[in-house]
Amino acid sequence: MEKLLVGKSLEHQLDTVIKELAPKGNISYVVLQFDDEEEPIIIASKGEDTVHSSASLIKVLIMEYVFHLARTEQLDLNDTVPLSRTPRVEGGGALQELVAKHSFTYLELCRLMMVLSDNIATNLLITVLGMENINARAEQLGVDEIELNRMMMDFEALAEGRDNRMTAMALARLYKHIFECRDRDFYGREMWNILGRQQFRDILPFYWGEDVRFHHKTGSLDRVEHDGGILETFRGHFCFILLMSDIDNDRGKELGARVGRIMKEFVEEALP
């Protein structure tokens, strides 16, 4: 990929605020410009190939796989999955508040998994689709640095060293694929719209205002805060990815908000 020299100024700004707020943190970021059927252009990057625990950003891959199966007629989005197929877990979402008699369509589960970051919806999809099949899809897409190795909230697996992992650049490549599908058919439009309805806006878009559309997903674990997605602007489409590990969560959200403000101001005001 081409990298713009003008992005050095953005990298300096980002590295300065990272040094101020997270001098001992493991921080990765990429800022890219997207255009249909064109190779992305890198504006700024740091640690883009560093492997992080993916937290809830792994759900972007799971969503893409569901819609791939639907597009290729291997799955009907209106088919239902009973809530009883997977154990109840804590964390984000709404399904933990329901009794086990409910069933949900694949489309509903994707919306819950992405918009509300529902962990039970995610585990239902992993159970039905198969972890190995989701990972095979990542390889097919050329984003095999994104690995699904455990269910949501499976702390026993974490203790055994099995975690879901990704790099910032692999996530950017996955987003580029979804971006290029957004006007192709119903499935692409639905994925794009789901990303645009994310309800957690306390990291990169914190200072942007509610009217700014950001097609993204967040992720959080103990000492992990991530955010990444695609911003629509009058200057074009830009992909922002920020992965933060080994950082106190409150400090991570503060850093993410400041990074998001710097990134947005740069692509809208400083790019030639």
Short mmCIF file of C-alpha atoms in Angstrom, two decimals:
data_model
loop_
_atom_site.label_atom_id
_atom_site.label_comp_id
_atom_site.label_asym_id
_atom_site.label_seq_id
_atom_site.Cartn_x
_atom_site.Cartn_y
_atom_site.Cartn_z
CA MET A 1 0.00 0.00 0.00
CA GLU A 2 1.08 3.56 -0.69
CA LYS A 3 1.82 5.68 2.38
CA LEU A 4 1.45 9.46 2.28
CA LEU A 5 4.36 11.57 3.49
CA VAL A 6 1.93 14.18 4.81
CA GLY A 7 0.79 11.59 7.34
CA LYS A 8 4.05 12.05 9.28
CA SER A 9 2.48 15.12 10.85
CA LEU A 10 -0.52 13.07 12.01
CA GLU A 11 1.76 10.36 13.38
CA HIS A 12 3.67 12.98 15.36
CA GLN A 13 0.45 14.32 16.88
CA LEU A 14 -0.80 10.85 17.75
CA ASP A 15 2.50 9.65 19.17
CA THR A 16 2.71 12.76 21.34
CA VAL A 17 -0.67 12.18 22.98
CA ILE A 18 0.05 8.44 23.33
CA LYS A 19 3.35 9.22 25.08
CA GLU A 20 1.50 11.62 27.39
CA LEU A 21 -1.36 9.31 28.38
CA ALA A 22 -0.03 5.78 27.83
CA PRO A 23 3.78 5.73 27.85
CA LYS A 24 3.80 2.05 28.90
CA GLY A 25 0.77 0.95 26.89
CA ASN A 26 0.77 -1.28 23.83
CA ILE A 27 -0.89 1.00 21.28
CA SER A 28 -1.50 0.34 17.59
CA TYR A 29 -3.28 2.52 15.06
CA VAL A 30 -3.87 2.89 11.34
CA VAL A 31 -5.52 5.66 9.36
CA LEU A 32 -6.32 4.81 5.75
CA GLN A 33 -8.24 6.37 2.90
CA PHE A 34 -10.72 4.05 1.18
CA ASP A 35 -11.95 4.29 -2.40
CA ASP A 36 -14.02 1.71 -4.26
CA GLU A 37 -11.94 -0.92 -6.09
CA GLU A 38 -8.72 0.92 -5.25
CA GLU A 39 -5.93 -0.14 -2.93
CA PRO A 40 -6.24 1.68 0.41
CA ILE A 41 -3.82 4.54 1.00
CA ILE A 42 -2.07 4.60 4.36
CA ILE A 43 -2.06 8.04 5.94
CA ALA A 44 -0.60 7.10 9.33
CA SER A 45 0.28 3.89 11.16
CA LYS A 46 2.01 2.54 14.22
CA GLY A 47 2.30 -1.09 15.32
CA GLU A 48 -0.16 -2.06 12.62
CA ASP A 49 1.05 -5.70 12.60
CA THR A 50 1.23 -6.06 16.40
CA VAL A 51 -1.07 -8.80 17.69
CA HIS A 52 -3.65 -7.74 20.30
CA SER A 53 -6.43 -9.49 22.14
CA SER A 54 -9.35 -8.67 19.87
CA ALA A 55 -12.05 -8.23 22.54
CA SER A 56 -15.41 -7.60 20.82
CA LEU A 57 -13.87 -6.54 17.51
CA ILE A 58 -13.82 -10.25 16.61
CA LYS A 59 -17.58 -9.86 16.11
CA VAL A 60 -16.98 -8.01 12.84
CA LEU A 61 -15.54 -11.22 11.34
CA ILE A 62 -18.45 -13.30 12.68
CA MET A 63 -20.96 -10.90 11.13
CA GLU A 64 -19.21 -10.99 7.77
CA TYR A 65 -19.26 -14.79 7.79
CA VAL A 66 -23.00 -14.91 8.50
CA PHE A 67 -23.72 -12.60 5.56
CA HIS A 68 -21.31 -14.50 3.32
CA LEU A 69 -23.23 -17.71 4.05
CA ALA A 70 -26.52 -15.94 3.36
CA ARG A 71 -25.25 -14.41 0.09
CA THR A 72 -24.08 -17.84 -1.13
CA GLU A 73 -27.40 -19.46 -0.09
CA GLN A 74 -25.84 -21.64 2.59
CA LEU A 75 -27.93 -19.96 5.30
CA ASP A 76 -31.24 -18.10 5.50
CA LEU A 77 -31.09 -14.94 7.61
CA ASN A 78 -34.68 -15.55 8.67
CA ASP A 79 -34.01 -19.00 10.12
CA THR A 80 -34.10 -19.04 13.91
CA VAL A 81 -31.75 -20.21 16.66
CA PRO A 82 -33.10 -20.96 20.17
CA LEU A 83 -31.59 -19.07 23.06
CA SER A 84 -31.13 -22.38 24.87
CA ARG A 85 -28.34 -23.42 22.44
CA THR A 86 -25.67 -21.66 24.51
CA PRO A 87 -25.14 -20.99 28.24
CA ARG A 88 -25.97 -17.59 29.68
CA VAL A 89 -22.93 -15.31 30.10
CA GLU A 90 -22.39 -11.83 31.51
CA GLY A 91 -21.12 -8.74 29.77
CA GLY A 92 -22.67 -6.58 27.08
CA GLY A 93 -26.08 -7.08 25.54
CA ALA A 94 -29.73 -7.72 26.27
CA LEU A 95 -30.25 -11.47 25.93
CA GLN A 96 -28.99 -12.23 29.43
CA GLU A 97 -32.20 -10.61 30.69
CA LEU A 98 -34.46 -13.07 28.82
CA VAL A 99 -35.65 -16.57 29.65
CA ALA A 100 -34.42 -19.41 27.47
CA LYS A 101 -37.71 -19.96 25.59
CA HIS A 102 -36.96 -17.29 22.99
CA SER A 103 -35.56 -17.88 19.50
CA PHE A 104 -33.90 -15.33 17.23
CA THR A 105 -33.18 -15.12 13.53
CA TYR A 106 -29.61 -14.95 12.28
CA LEU A 107 -30.27 -11.37 11.25
CA GLU A 108 -31.48 -10.44 14.74
CA LEU A 109 -28.49 -12.14 16.33
CA CYS A 110 -26.10 -10.20 14.10
CA ARG A 111 -27.80 -6.92 14.95
CA LEU A 112 -27.70 -7.68 18.69
CA MET A 113 -24.07 -8.82 18.49
CA MET A 114 -22.92 -5.69 16.69
CA VAL A 115 -25.16 -2.82 17.80
CA LEU A 116 -25.40 -3.84 21.48
CA SER A 117 -22.26 -6.04 21.54
CA ASP A 118 -24.42 -8.86 22.92
CA ASN A 119 -22.19 -11.71 24.11
CA ILE A 120 -24.91 -14.38 24.22
CA ALA A 121 -25.92 -13.55 20.64
CA THR A 122 -22.26 -13.90 19.68
CA ASN A 123 -21.87 -17.26 21.41
CA LEU A 124 -25.05 -18.53 19.75
CA LEU A 125 -23.61 -17.68 16.36
CA ILE A 126 -20.23 -19.25 17.17
CA THR A 127 -21.98 -22.42 18.37
CA VAL A 128 -24.11 -22.77 15.25
CA LEU A 129 -21.52 -21.69 12.68
CA GLY A 130 -18.45 -23.42 14.12
CA MET A 131 -15.27 -21.71 15.27
CA GLU A 132 -13.15 -23.52 12.69
CA ASN A 133 -15.42 -22.36 9.85
CA ILE A 134 -15.23 -18.73 10.97
CA ASN A 135 -11.43 -18.94 11.03
CA ALA A 136 -11.44 -20.55 7.59
CA ARG A 137 -13.41 -17.54 6.33
CA ALA A 138 -10.74 -15.21 7.76
CA GLU A 139 -8.09 -17.11 5.78
CA GLN A 140 -10.23 -16.92 2.65
CA LEU A 141 -10.49 -13.15 3.05
CA GLY A 142 -6.74 -12.80 3.61
CA VAL A 143 -7.14 -11.65 7.20
CA ASP A 144 -5.89 -14.78 8.95
CA GLU A 145 -4.21 -12.57 11.58
CA ILE A 146 -7.77 -12.36 12.96
CA GLU A 147 -8.27 -15.55 15.01
CA LEU A 148 -11.31 -16.79 16.92
CA ASN A 149 -10.05 -19.15 19.66
CA ARG A 150 -12.65 -18.89 22.42
CA MET A 151 -16.25 -17.98 23.19
CA MET A 152 -17.16 -14.61 24.69
CA MET A 153 -16.55 -14.41 28.47
CA ASP A 154 -14.71 -17.76 28.51
CA PHE A 155 -12.21 -16.89 31.19
CA GLU A 156 -11.05 -20.50 31.59
CA ALA A 157 -9.84 -20.43 28.00
CA LEU A 158 -8.09 -17.13 28.69
CA ALA A 159 -6.34 -18.64 31.70
CA GLU A 160 -5.15 -21.46 29.43
CA GLY A 161 -3.73 -18.96 26.96
CA ARG A 162 -6.47 -19.26 24.33
CA ASP A 163 -7.65 -15.83 23.24
CA ASN A 164 -9.16 -14.13 20.22
CA ARG A 165 -6.52 -12.10 18.42
CA MET A 166 -6.07 -9.58 15.63
CA THR A 167 -3.86 -6.85 14.24
CA ALA A 168 -4.92 -3.34 13.31
CA MET A 169 -4.05 -3.82 9.65
CA ALA A 170 -5.94 -7.11 9.37
CA LEU A 171 -9.05 -5.42 10.77
CA ALA A 172 -8.60 -2.58 8.27
CA ARG A 173 -8.48 -5.11 5.42
CA LEU A 174 -11.68 -6.72 6.71
CA TYR A 175 -13.37 -3.32 6.83
CA LYS A 176 -12.21 -2.62 3.27
CA HIS A 177 -13.98 -5.80 2.13
CA ILE A 178 -17.20 -4.78 3.90
CA PHE A 179 -16.87 -1.24 2.52
CA GLU A 180 -16.69 -2.55 -1.03
CA CYS A 181 -19.80 -4.71 -0.44
CA ARG A 182 -21.92 -1.84 0.91
CA ASP A 183 -23.73 -1.09 -2.37
CA ARG A 184 -23.45 -4.54 -3.93
CA ASP A 185 -26.63 -6.15 -2.60
CA PHE A 186 -28.93 -6.39 0.41
CA TYR A 187 -26.31 -8.28 2.43
CA GLY A 188 -23.63 -5.66 1.93
CA ARG A 189 -26.01 -2.80 2.69
CA GLU A 190 -27.22 -4.51 5.84
CA MET A 191 -23.69 -5.05 7.17
CA TRP A 192 -22.86 -1.42 6.43
CA ASN A 193 -25.99 -0.16 8.15
CA ILE A 194 -25.47 -2.40 11.19
CA LEU A 195 -21.98 -0.94 11.64
CA GLY A 196 -23.49 2.53 11.41
CA ARG A 197 -25.90 1.85 14.28
CA GLN A 198 -23.23 1.08 16.91
CA GLN A 199 -24.49 2.39 20.26
CA PHE A 200 -21.10 2.67 22.00
CA ARG A 201 -19.51 5.98 21.01
CA ASP A 202 -17.22 6.61 23.99
CA ILE A 203 -13.87 6.06 22.29
CA LEU A 204 -12.92 7.40 18.82
CA PRO A 205 -16.16 9.36 18.11
CA PHE A 206 -16.54 10.74 21.64
CA TYR A 207 -15.93 14.36 20.60
CA TRP A 208 -17.57 14.17 17.17
CA GLY A 209 -21.23 14.61 18.09
CA GLU A 210 -24.08 12.16 17.64
CA ASP A 211 -24.86 13.31 14.09
CA VAL A 212 -21.51 12.10 12.69
CA ARG A 213 -21.92 8.67 11.10
CA PHE A 214 -19.17 6.22 12.03
CA HIS A 215 -19.48 2.62 10.83
CA HIS A 216 -17.56 0.88 13.59
CA LYS A 217 -17.25 -1.60 16.43
CA THR A 218 -15.75 -1.17 19.88
CA GLY A 219 -14.19 -3.75 22.20
CA SER A 220 -13.27 -3.79 25.88
CA LEU A 221 -11.64 -6.19 28.30
CA ASP A 222 -9.63 -5.64 31.46
CA ARG A 223 -6.86 -3.20 30.43
CA VAL A 224 -7.97 -3.40 26.79
CA GLU A 225 -9.90 -0.72 24.85
CA HIS A 226 -10.37 -0.87 21.08
CA ASP A 227 -12.33 0.97 18.44
CA GLY A 228 -12.26 0.83 14.67
CA GLY A 229 -14.40 1.67 11.70
CA ILE A 230 -15.04 3.86 8.68
CA LEU A 231 -15.84 7.57 8.80
CA GLU A 232 -17.82 9.20 6.00
CA THR A 233 -16.67 12.78 5.30
CA PHE A 234 -16.98 15.33 2.51
CA ARG A 235 -13.35 14.47 1.72
CA GLY A 236 -14.09 10.77 1.24
CA HIS A 237 -14.09 7.62 3.39
CA PHE A 238 -11.43 7.04 6.02
CA CYS A 239 -10.70 3.96 8.13
CA PHE A 240 -9.59 4.60 11.71
CA ILE A 241 -8.35 1.67 13.81
CA LEU A 242 -7.09 2.07 17.39
CA LEU A 243 -6.09 -0.96 19.47
CA MET A 244 -5.00 -0.26 23.07
CA SER A 245 -3.66 -2.97 25.39
CA ASP A 246 -1.88 -2.84 28.75
CA ILE A 247 -3.65 0.38 29.67
CA ASP A 248 -6.11 1.25 32.43
CA ASN A 249 -9.58 1.29 30.91
CA ASP A 250 -10.46 4.83 31.97
CA ARG A 251 -7.18 6.10 30.58
CA GLY A 252 -7.80 4.12 27.39
CA LYS A 253 -11.15 5.79 26.80
CA GLU A 254 -9.60 9.21 27.42
CA LEU A 255 -6.77 8.47 25.02
CA GLY A 256 -9.16 7.05 22.41
CA ALA A 257 -11.35 10.14 22.50
CA ARG A 258 -8.38 12.46 21.99
CA VAL A 259 -6.95 10.25 19.23
CA GLY A 260 -10.32 10.24 17.47
CA ARG A 261 -10.52 14.02 17.56
CA ILE A 262 -6.99 14.35 16.15
CA MET A 263 -7.64 11.80 13.38
CA LYS A 264 -10.90 13.39 12.26
CA GLU A 265 -9.54 16.94 12.27
CA PHE A 266 -6.50 15.85 10.25
CA VAL A 267 -8.37 14.06 7.45
CA GLU A 268 -10.94 16.84 7.18
CA GLU A 269 -8.63 19.85 7.46
CA ALA A 270 -4.98 18.94 6.88
CA LEU A 271 -4.98 16.51 3.95
CA PRO A 272 -4.09 18.17 0.65
#
